[in-house]
Amino acid sequence: MTKRYHVTTFGCQMNEHDSERMKGMLESLGYGETAERADADLILFNTCSIREKADERFVAHLHDAKIIKRGKPGTVIGVGGCWAQSMKDLVFEQFPFVDVAFGPGQVPKLAEFLTTDSITAQGYFEFEGFPAHLPTKRDRPHQAWLQISVGCNMKCSYCIVPSTRGRESSRPFEELVAEAERLAADGVVEITLLGQNVNAYGRDLRPQPRKFAELLHAVDAIPGIRRVRYTSPHPQDIKQDVVEAHRDLDSICEHIHLPLQAGSSKILKAMRRTYNRERFLDRVEMIRAGVPDVALSTDIIVGFPGETEEDFQETLEVCEAVQFDSAFTFVFSARRGTEAATFTEGLVSREEKVDRMRRLVEVVQRNAHERAQRFVGRTMEVLIEGPSRTDPSRLRGRTTHNKAVNFQGFGEPGTFTQVEITSATSQTLMGEQSLVDLALLR
Ligand code: SAH
Ligand code: SF4
Ligand code: F3S
């Protein structure tokens, strides 16, 4: 009988993509996917360690797997990803029922483990670049991720990622273009380029260094690729050539995720973000000058050690000045092995963190709501994703601005349609399929 696997994925899009590679690899080994963890012969977790909450959530799941294994002792439990990397061999000490653990750079080693009848628990934690040779199993046939670099060379003092994903290394330009061409041939219409600092892409390539903007041009030129997104750029490195790509190339979406983290230059310095408040605002101005209608989203951390009420006010001020279309907001979480975890001065109390978060979310949501009103009355191109989650009689899709749209209409996932936007909240646009498009359907 075919062996069955079950994967639970935590964390960012990079992990989602790594899981696709894991699944593709397992299926090439003859494994089949099962929807229920309890039915699996191989229970896998692809883990994240970005904040303490991520760890806690995962450990609860791991205990569930332990109980399943108690009832079915042959079950293999595997733990991959950033948490595994940051724990290394401690995984086996603390969770002796785990059979195999591997870091984000070691997905192929999972196959090695499964095919060698290893009796003892194994850990694999080297950094070996991206396993481009592995097949992927995608959930959405029309959307794909393309990992353009691995690792991160920045030293943000709060961040665990450089230690879990290693030094930055760009994948060869030609390899990426070839992969994007294969994806297009496979029916993919939207590609998201992934990297921790995508603007740094290509500088390390030899003999010919490349630029991120060059890659945008090359992927845009591939027939069939209608939308190109990327995440994340670092405010330090976003340059005019990238803004021009947004302005000039049809497929490059009118959305940029530009992580602010904090609005106070003092806190940005302590975070080692390498830009200050003025520089960030200047980047925003440059982007908006080139692409006036661009949607800007961001990440913000509140309660960083040393953040005073005045510093926090500066974060609110930058939000009001920029008017982000959306923002992910996080409470600072001390991560093992990071510089900020050793900071002892000006620690922000739990109550203060919660209160700042509440006030920040208020500003962020009000801005997002106001910004979204500019779409009302416009007819916009929407890539259909499927039925709406809240109302299955309606469809859900996304605009180039990465705005979710719920609308009345018809169409298959992966196709484009025109939707007239009738109202907008901070998160979602509502609309009706344009009559011109309905006529086309007939
Ligand atoms: N490479 C990406 C970020 C990946 S992590 C970038 O630089 O944009 C995603 C977000 O998690 C970060 O932007 C940051 O806002 C948040 N984050 C990272 N470490 C954190 C920590 N220790 N506590 C709270 N939030 C954190
Ligand atoms: Fe972490 Fe900073 Fe690298 Fe982003 S750029 S992954 S926040 S170290
Ligand atoms: Fe991503 Fe979490 Fe690792 S956010 S890079 S999976 S720590």
Coordinates of C-alpha atoms and ligand atoms in Angstrom, one line a residue:
M1 CA 0.0 0.0 0.0
T2 CA 1.2 3.5 -0.7
K3 CA 2.5 5.3 2.3
R4 CA 0.7 8.5 3.2
Y5 CA 2.1 11.8 4.4
H6 CA 0.6 14.9 6.0
V7 CA 2.4 18.3 6.2
T8 CA 1.5 21.2 8.4
T9 CA 3.0 24.4 7.4
F10 CA 3.7 27.4 9.7
G11 CA 5.3 30.7 8.9
C12 CA 5.9 32.7 5.8
Q13 CA 5.5 32.2 2.0
M14 CA 9.0 30.8 1.9
N15 CA 7.9 28.0 4.1
E16 CA 4.7 27.5 2.0
H17 CA 7.0 27.1 -1.0
D18 CA 9.4 24.8 0.8
S19 CA 6.4 22.6 1.7
E20 CA 5.5 22.4 -2.0
R21 CA 9.0 21.1 -2.6
M22 CA 8.6 18.6 0.2
K23 CA 5.3 17.4 -1.2
G24 CA 6.7 17.1 -4.7
M25 CA 9.6 15.2 -3.5
L26 CA 7.5 12.8 -1.3
E27 CA 5.2 12.1 -4.3
S28 CA 8.2 11.3 -6.5
L29 CA 9.1 8.8 -3.8
G30 CA 5.7 7.2 -4.1
Y31 CA 4.0 8.8 -1.1
G32 CA 0.5 10.1 -1.3
E33 CA -1.0 13.0 0.6
T34 CA -3.7 12.5 3.2
A35 CA -6.0 15.2 4.6
E36 CA -6.0 13.8 8.1
R37 CA -2.9 13.9 10.2
A38 CA -4.0 10.8 12.1
D39 CA -4.1 8.7 8.9
A40 CA -0.5 9.5 7.9
D41 CA 2.5 7.2 8.0
L42 CA 4.7 10.3 7.8
I43 CA 3.7 13.3 9.8
L44 CA 5.7 16.4 8.8
F45 CA 5.9 19.9 10.2
N46 CA 7.4 22.8 8.4
T47 CA 8.1 25.2 11.2
C48 CA 8.6 28.9 11.9
S49 CA 10.3 30.6 14.8
I50 CA 9.8 34.3 14.0
R51 CA 8.0 35.1 17.2
E52 CA 7.4 33.2 20.4
K53 CA 3.7 32.6 19.5
A54 CA 4.8 30.7 16.4
D55 CA 6.9 28.4 18.6
E56 CA 4.0 27.8 21.1
R57 CA 1.5 27.0 18.3
F58 CA 3.8 24.5 16.8
V59 CA 4.6 22.7 20.0
A60 CA 0.9 22.2 20.6
H61 CA 0.7 20.5 17.2
L62 CA 3.8 18.4 17.9
H63 CA 2.1 17.0 21.1
D64 CA -0.9 16.0 19.0
A65 CA 1.5 14.0 16.7
K66 CA 3.1 12.4 19.7
I67 CA -0.3 11.1 20.8
I68 CA -1.0 9.7 17.3
K69 CA 2.3 8.0 17.3
R70 CA 1.6 6.4 20.7
G71 CA -1.4 4.7 19.1
K72 CA 0.5 3.8 15.9
P73 CA 4.2 3.3 16.8
G74 CA 5.4 3.0 13.2
T75 CA 4.5 6.6 12.4
V76 CA 7.5 8.7 11.4
I77 CA 7.5 12.3 12.7
G78 CA 9.6 14.8 10.9
V79 CA 10.2 18.5 11.7
G80 CA 11.7 20.8 9.2
G81 CA 12.1 24.6 8.8
C82 CA 13.2 27.5 10.9
W83 CA 12.3 26.3 14.4
A84 CA 14.0 23.0 13.7
Q85 CA 17.1 24.8 12.5
S86 CA 17.2 27.1 15.6
M87 CA 16.8 24.2 17.9
K88 CA 19.1 21.7 16.1
D89 CA 19.9 18.6 18.1
L90 CA 17.9 20.0 21.1
V91 CA 14.8 18.8 19.2
F92 CA 15.7 15.2 19.9
E93 CA 16.5 15.9 23.6
Q94 CA 13.2 17.7 24.2
F95 CA 11.0 15.7 21.9
P96 CA 12.5 12.2 21.7
F97 CA 9.6 10.9 19.6
V98 CA 10.8 13.0 16.6
D99 CA 12.5 10.8 14.0
V100 CA 14.0 13.3 11.7
A101 CA 14.7 17.1 11.9
F102 CA 16.1 19.3 9.2
G103 CA 16.6 23.0 8.5
P104 CA 15.2 25.0 5.6
G105 CA 18.2 24.3 3.5
Q106 CA 18.0 20.5 3.9
V107 CA 14.7 19.4 2.4
P108 CA 16.4 16.8 0.1
K109 CA 17.9 15.1 3.2
L110 CA 14.4 14.1 4.1
A111 CA 14.4 11.8 1.1
E112 CA 17.7 10.4 2.1
F113 CA 16.4 9.6 5.5
L114 CA 13.2 8.0 4.2
T115 CA 15.0 5.8 1.7
T116 CA 17.8 4.5 3.9
D117 CA 15.7 2.8 6.6
S118 CA 17.5 4.8 9.3
I119 CA 16.8 3.4 12.7
T120 CA 18.2 6.3 14.7
A121 CA 16.9 9.8 14.8
Q122 CA 18.7 12.1 12.3
G123 CA 19.2 15.8 12.2
Y124 CA 20.3 17.8 9.1
F125 CA 21.3 21.4 9.6
E126 CA 23.8 22.5 6.9
F127 CA 23.0 25.3 4.5
E128 CA 23.3 24.1 1.0
G129 CA 21.4 26.6 -1.2
F130 CA 18.0 26.0 -2.8
P131 CA 16.9 22.5 -3.9
A132 CA 15.9 23.7 -7.4
H133 CA 15.9 20.1 -8.7
L134 CA 13.0 19.0 -6.5
P135 CA 9.5 19.0 -8.1
T136 CA 6.8 21.0 -6.5
K137 CA 3.2 20.2 -5.7
R138 CA 1.2 23.5 -5.9
D139 CA -2.2 24.1 -4.3
R140 CA -3.2 26.7 -6.9
P141 CA -2.5 25.7 -10.5
H142 CA -2.5 29.3 -11.7
Q143 CA -0.3 30.9 -9.0
A144 CA 3.3 30.0 -8.1
W145 CA 6.2 31.1 -6.0
L146 CA 9.7 31.5 -7.3
Q147 CA 12.5 31.5 -4.8
I148 CA 15.1 33.9 -6.1
S149 CA 17.5 33.9 -3.2
V150 CA 18.0 32.1 0.0
G151 CA 19.2 33.4 3.4
C152 CA 19.7 37.0 4.6
N153 CA 22.8 39.1 5.1
M154 CA 21.1 41.8 7.1
K155 CA 21.6 42.0 10.8
C156 CA 18.3 43.2 12.1
S157 CA 18.8 42.9 15.8
Y158 CA 15.4 41.3 16.6
C159 CA 15.4 38.8 13.8
I160 CA 16.0 35.1 14.0
V161 CA 16.0 34.5 10.2
P162 CA 19.7 35.0 9.4
S163 CA 20.5 32.2 11.8
T164 CA 17.8 29.9 10.5
R165 CA 18.3 30.5 6.8
G166 CA 22.0 31.3 6.6
R167 CA 24.0 33.6 4.4
E168 CA 22.3 35.2 1.4
S169 CA 22.8 33.5 -1.9
S170 CA 21.1 34.3 -5.2
R171 CA 20.0 31.6 -7.6
P172 CA 21.4 31.9 -11.1
F173 CA 19.5 34.3 -13.4
E174 CA 19.1 31.8 -16.3
E175 CA 17.8 29.1 -13.9
L176 CA 15.1 31.4 -12.6
V177 CA 14.0 32.5 -16.0
A178 CA 13.9 28.9 -17.2
E179 CA 11.8 28.0 -14.1
A180 CA 9.4 30.9 -14.7
E181 CA 9.0 29.7 -18.4
R182 CA 8.2 26.2 -17.2
L183 CA 5.6 27.6 -14.8
A184 CA 4.0 29.7 -17.6
A185 CA 3.9 26.6 -19.8
D186 CA 2.2 24.8 -16.9
G187 CA -0.6 27.4 -16.8
V188 CA 0.7 29.8 -14.1
V189 CA -0.4 33.4 -14.7
E190 CA 0.9 34.9 -11.4
I191 CA 4.4 34.5 -10.0
T192 CA 5.6 35.8 -6.6
L193 CA 9.3 36.2 -6.4
L194 CA 10.6 35.3 -2.9
G195 CA 13.6 36.4 -0.9
Q196 CA 14.3 38.0 2.4
N197 CA 15.8 41.0 0.7
V198 CA 14.8 40.7 -3.0
N199 CA 16.5 44.0 -4.0
A200 CA 19.8 42.5 -3.1
Y201 CA 19.2 39.8 -5.7
G202 CA 22.1 39.1 -8.1
R203 CA 24.9 41.1 -6.6
D204 CA 26.7 37.9 -5.5
L205 CA 26.3 36.2 -8.9
R206 CA 29.5 35.5 -10.8
P207 CA 30.9 36.0 -13.4
Q208 CA 28.0 38.3 -14.2
P209 CA 26.3 40.1 -11.3
R210 CA 22.7 40.9 -12.0
K211 CA 20.1 43.3 -10.7
F212 CA 16.7 42.7 -9.3
A213 CA 15.2 45.0 -11.9
E214 CA 16.7 42.9 -14.7
L215 CA 15.0 39.9 -13.3
L216 CA 11.7 41.8 -13.2
H217 CA 12.1 42.6 -16.9
A218 CA 13.0 39.0 -17.8
V219 CA 10.0 37.5 -16.0
D220 CA 7.7 40.2 -17.4
A221 CA 8.8 39.2 -20.9
I222 CA 7.6 35.6 -20.5
P223 CA 4.3 35.1 -22.4
G224 CA 1.5 34.0 -20.2
I225 CA 2.8 35.6 -17.0
R226 CA 0.2 38.3 -16.4
R227 CA 1.1 39.2 -12.8
V228 CA 4.5 39.4 -11.0
R229 CA 4.7 40.1 -7.3
Y230 CA 7.7 39.9 -5.0
T231 CA 8.4 39.9 -1.2
S232 CA 10.2 41.4 0.6
P233 CA 12.2 44.4 -0.6
H234 CA 14.3 46.2 2.0
P235 CA 13.8 49.9 2.2
Q236 CA 17.6 50.4 2.1
D237 CA 17.9 48.9 -1.4
I238 CA 14.8 49.9 -3.3
K239 CA 16.0 51.9 -6.2
Q240 CA 14.6 53.9 -9.1
D241 CA 15.1 51.0 -11.6
V242 CA 12.6 48.9 -9.7
V243 CA 10.1 51.7 -9.5
E244 CA 10.5 52.2 -13.3
A245 CA 9.8 48.4 -13.7
H246 CA 6.5 48.9 -11.9
R247 CA 5.7 51.9 -14.0
D248 CA 6.7 50.5 -17.4
L249 CA 6.0 46.8 -17.3
D250 CA 2.4 45.6 -17.5
S251 CA 2.8 42.5 -15.4
I252 CA 4.6 44.0 -12.4
C253 CA 1.8 44.5 -9.9
E254 CA 1.0 47.9 -8.4
H255 CA 1.8 46.8 -4.9
I256 CA 4.9 47.1 -2.9
H257 CA 5.4 45.6 0.6
L258 CA 7.9 47.9 2.2
P259 CA 8.6 46.9 5.9
L260 CA 8.9 50.0 8.1
Q261 CA 9.3 48.2 11.4
A262 CA 9.4 51.5 13.4
G263 CA 9.0 55.2 12.8
S264 CA 11.6 56.5 15.2
S265 CA 15.1 56.8 13.8
K266 CA 16.5 55.9 17.2
I267 CA 14.6 52.7 17.3
L268 CA 15.4 51.9 13.7
K269 CA 19.1 52.3 14.6
A270 CA 18.7 49.9 17.6
M271 CA 17.0 47.5 15.2
R272 CA 19.9 47.9 12.8
R273 CA 17.6 48.6 9.9
T274 CA 20.2 50.7 8.1
Y275 CA 17.7 53.5 7.2
N276 CA 16.1 56.3 9.2
R277 CA 12.7 57.8 9.2
E278 CA 13.6 60.4 6.6
R279 CA 15.1 57.9 4.3
F280 CA 12.0 55.7 4.5
L281 CA 9.7 58.6 3.7
D282 CA 12.0 59.5 0.8
R283 CA 11.7 56.0 -0.6
V284 CA 8.0 56.2 -0.4
E285 CA 8.0 59.6 -2.2
M286 CA 10.2 58.1 -4.9
I287 CA 7.8 55.1 -5.3
R288 CA 4.7 57.3 -5.4
A289 CA 6.3 59.7 -7.9
G290 CA 6.8 56.8 -10.3
V291 CA 3.6 54.9 -9.6
P292 CA 1.0 57.2 -8.1
D293 CA -1.7 54.6 -7.6
V294 CA 0.6 52.0 -6.0
A295 CA -0.6 50.2 -2.9
L296 CA 1.9 50.1 -0.1
S297 CA 1.8 47.6 2.7
T298 CA 4.2 47.2 5.6
D299 CA 5.3 45.4 8.7
I300 CA 5.5 47.2 12.1
I301 CA 6.9 46.1 15.4
V302 CA 5.7 47.7 18.7
G303 CA 7.3 47.5 22.1
F304 CA 10.9 47.1 20.9
P305 CA 13.3 47.5 23.9
G306 CA 13.9 51.2 24.4
E307 CA 10.8 52.3 22.6
T308 CA 9.4 55.3 24.6
E309 CA 5.9 56.8 24.1
E310 CA 7.6 59.5 21.9
D311 CA 9.2 56.9 19.7
F312 CA 5.9 55.1 19.4
Q313 CA 4.3 58.4 18.4
E314 CA 6.8 58.7 15.6
T315 CA 5.6 55.3 14.3
L316 CA 2.0 56.6 14.3
E317 CA 3.2 59.8 12.5
V318 CA 4.9 57.9 9.8
C319 CA 1.8 55.7 9.3
E320 CA -0.3 58.9 9.0
A321 CA 2.1 60.4 6.6
V322 CA 2.4 57.4 4.4
Q323 CA -1.1 56.1 4.6
F324 CA -0.4 52.4 4.1
D325 CA -2.9 50.3 2.2
S326 CA -2.4 47.6 4.8
A327 CA 0.0 46.7 7.6
F328 CA 1.0 43.6 9.5
T329 CA 1.6 44.7 13.1
F330 CA 3.6 42.7 15.6
V331 CA 4.5 42.9 19.3
F332 CA 8.2 42.6 19.8
S333 CA 9.2 39.1 20.8
A334 CA 12.7 38.3 22.1
R335 CA 14.2 35.5 20.0
R336 CA 16.9 33.2 21.1
G337 CA 20.3 34.1 19.9
T338 CA 19.4 37.5 18.6
E339 CA 21.1 40.8 19.7
A340 CA 17.8 42.4 20.8
A341 CA 17.1 39.5 23.2
T342 CA 20.1 40.7 25.2
F343 CA 18.8 44.3 25.5
T344 CA 17.9 45.1 29.1
E345 CA 17.3 48.8 29.0
G346 CA 13.9 50.4 28.5
L347 CA 12.0 47.2 28.3
V348 CA 8.3 47.8 27.5
S349 CA 5.8 46.4 29.8
R350 CA 3.2 43.9 28.6
E351 CA 0.3 46.3 29.2
E352 CA 2.1 49.1 27.3
K353 CA 2.8 46.8 24.4
V354 CA -0.8 45.8 24.2
D355 CA -2.0 49.4 24.5
R356 CA 0.4 50.6 21.7
M357 CA -0.7 47.7 19.5
R358 CA -4.3 48.7 20.0
R359 CA -3.6 52.4 19.1
L360 CA -1.5 51.4 16.1
V361 CA -4.1 49.0 14.7
E362 CA -6.7 51.8 15.0
V363 CA -4.5 54.2 12.9
V364 CA -3.6 51.5 10.4
Q365 CA -7.2 50.4 9.9
R366 CA -8.5 53.9 9.5
N367 CA -5.8 54.7 6.9
A368 CA -6.4 51.4 5.0
H369 CA -10.1 52.2 5.0
E370 CA -9.6 55.7 3.6
R371 CA -7.1 54.5 1.0
A372 CA -9.4 51.8 -0.2
Q373 CA -12.2 54.3 -1.0
R374 CA -10.2 55.4 -4.0
F375 CA -11.2 52.2 -5.7
V376 CA -14.9 52.6 -5.3
G377 CA -16.6 53.4 -8.7
R378 CA -13.6 52.0 -10.7
T379 CA -13.8 48.9 -12.9
M380 CA -10.7 46.8 -12.1
E381 CA -9.1 43.7 -13.4
V382 CA -9.5 40.8 -10.9
L383 CA -7.7 37.5 -10.9
I384 CA -10.4 35.0 -9.7
E385 CA -9.3 32.7 -6.9
G386 CA -12.5 30.8 -6.2
P387 CA -15.6 31.2 -4.1
S388 CA -15.7 33.8 -1.3
R389 CA -14.9 32.4 2.1
T390 CA -17.8 34.2 3.8
D391 CA -20.4 33.8 1.1
P392 CA -19.9 30.9 -1.3
S393 CA -22.5 32.4 -3.8
R394 CA -20.0 35.1 -4.5
L395 CA -16.5 35.0 -6.0
R396 CA -13.2 36.1 -4.5
G397 CA -10.2 37.4 -6.3
R398 CA -7.5 40.0 -6.2
T399 CA -6.6 43.2 -8.0
T400 CA -3.1 44.2 -9.0
H401 CA -3.0 46.2 -5.7
N402 CA -3.3 42.9 -3.9
K403 CA -6.7 43.9 -2.6
A404 CA -9.1 41.1 -2.0
V405 CA -12.4 41.5 -3.9
N406 CA -15.7 39.8 -3.2
F407 CA -18.1 40.0 -6.1
Q408 CA -21.2 38.7 -7.7
G409 CA -20.4 37.0 -11.0
F410 CA -19.1 34.0 -12.9
G411 CA -15.7 32.6 -13.8
E412 CA -13.1 29.9 -13.2
P413 CA -10.3 30.2 -10.7
G414 CA -7.2 31.4 -12.5
T415 CA -9.1 33.6 -15.1
F416 CA -9.3 37.3 -15.2
T417 CA -12.4 39.4 -15.1
Q418 CA -13.5 43.0 -14.8
V419 CA -15.2 44.0 -11.6
E420 CA -16.9 47.3 -10.8
I421 CA -16.0 48.2 -7.2
T422 CA -19.1 49.2 -5.2
S423 CA -17.8 49.6 -1.7
A424 CA -14.6 49.1 0.3
T425 CA -13.6 48.3 3.9
S426 CA -10.0 48.4 5.2
Q427 CA -9.5 44.8 4.2
T428 CA -11.8 43.9 1.3
L429 CA -13.4 45.5 -1.8
M430 CA -16.9 44.5 -2.8
G431 CA -18.2 44.6 -6.4
E432 CA -20.2 43.4 -9.3
Q433 CA -18.8 41.8 -12.4
S434 CA -18.8 44.3 -15.3
L435 CA -21.6 43.8 -17.8
V436 CA -19.1 44.0 -20.7
D437 CA -17.4 40.9 -19.3
L438 CA -20.6 39.1 -18.7
A439 CA -21.5 39.6 -22.4
L440 CA -18.1 38.0 -23.3
L441 CA -19.0 34.9 -21.2
R442 CA -22.2 34.3 -23.2
Ligands
SAH1 N1 12.7 39.6 5.4 C1 11.5 40.2 5.7 C2 10.9 39.9 7.0 C3 10.6 38.6 7.4 S1 9.9 38.4 9.0 C4 11.8 41.7 5.7 O1 12.9 42.1 6.1 O2 10.9 42.4 5.4 C5 8.4 39.2 8.8 C6 8.1 40.3 9.8 O3 8.1 39.7 11.2 C7 9.2 41.3 9.9 O4 9.1 42.3 8.9 C8 9.0 41.9 11.3 O5 8.1 43.0 11.3 C9 8.4 40.8 12.1 N2 9.3 40.2 13.1 C10 10.5 39.6 12.8 N3 11.1 39.3 14.0 C11 10.3 39.7 15.0 C12 10.4 39.7 16.4 N4 11.5 39.2 17.0 N5 9.4 40.2 17.1 C13 8.3 40.8 16.5 N6 8.2 40.8 15.2 C14 9.2 40.3 14.4
SF4_2 FE1 15.1 39.5 9.3 FE2 16.0 41.8 8.6 FE3 16.7 39.8 7.1 FE4 14.2 40.6 7.1 S1 16.0 41.8 6.4 S2 14.9 38.5 7.3 S3 13.9 41.3 9.2 S4 17.3 40.1 9.3
F3S3 FE1 9.7 32.4 7.4 FE2 9.2 31.9 10.0 FE3 11.5 31.2 8.9 S1 8.7 33.8 8.9 S2 11.9 32.6 7.3 S3 9.4 30.4 8.4 S4 11.2 32.0 10.9

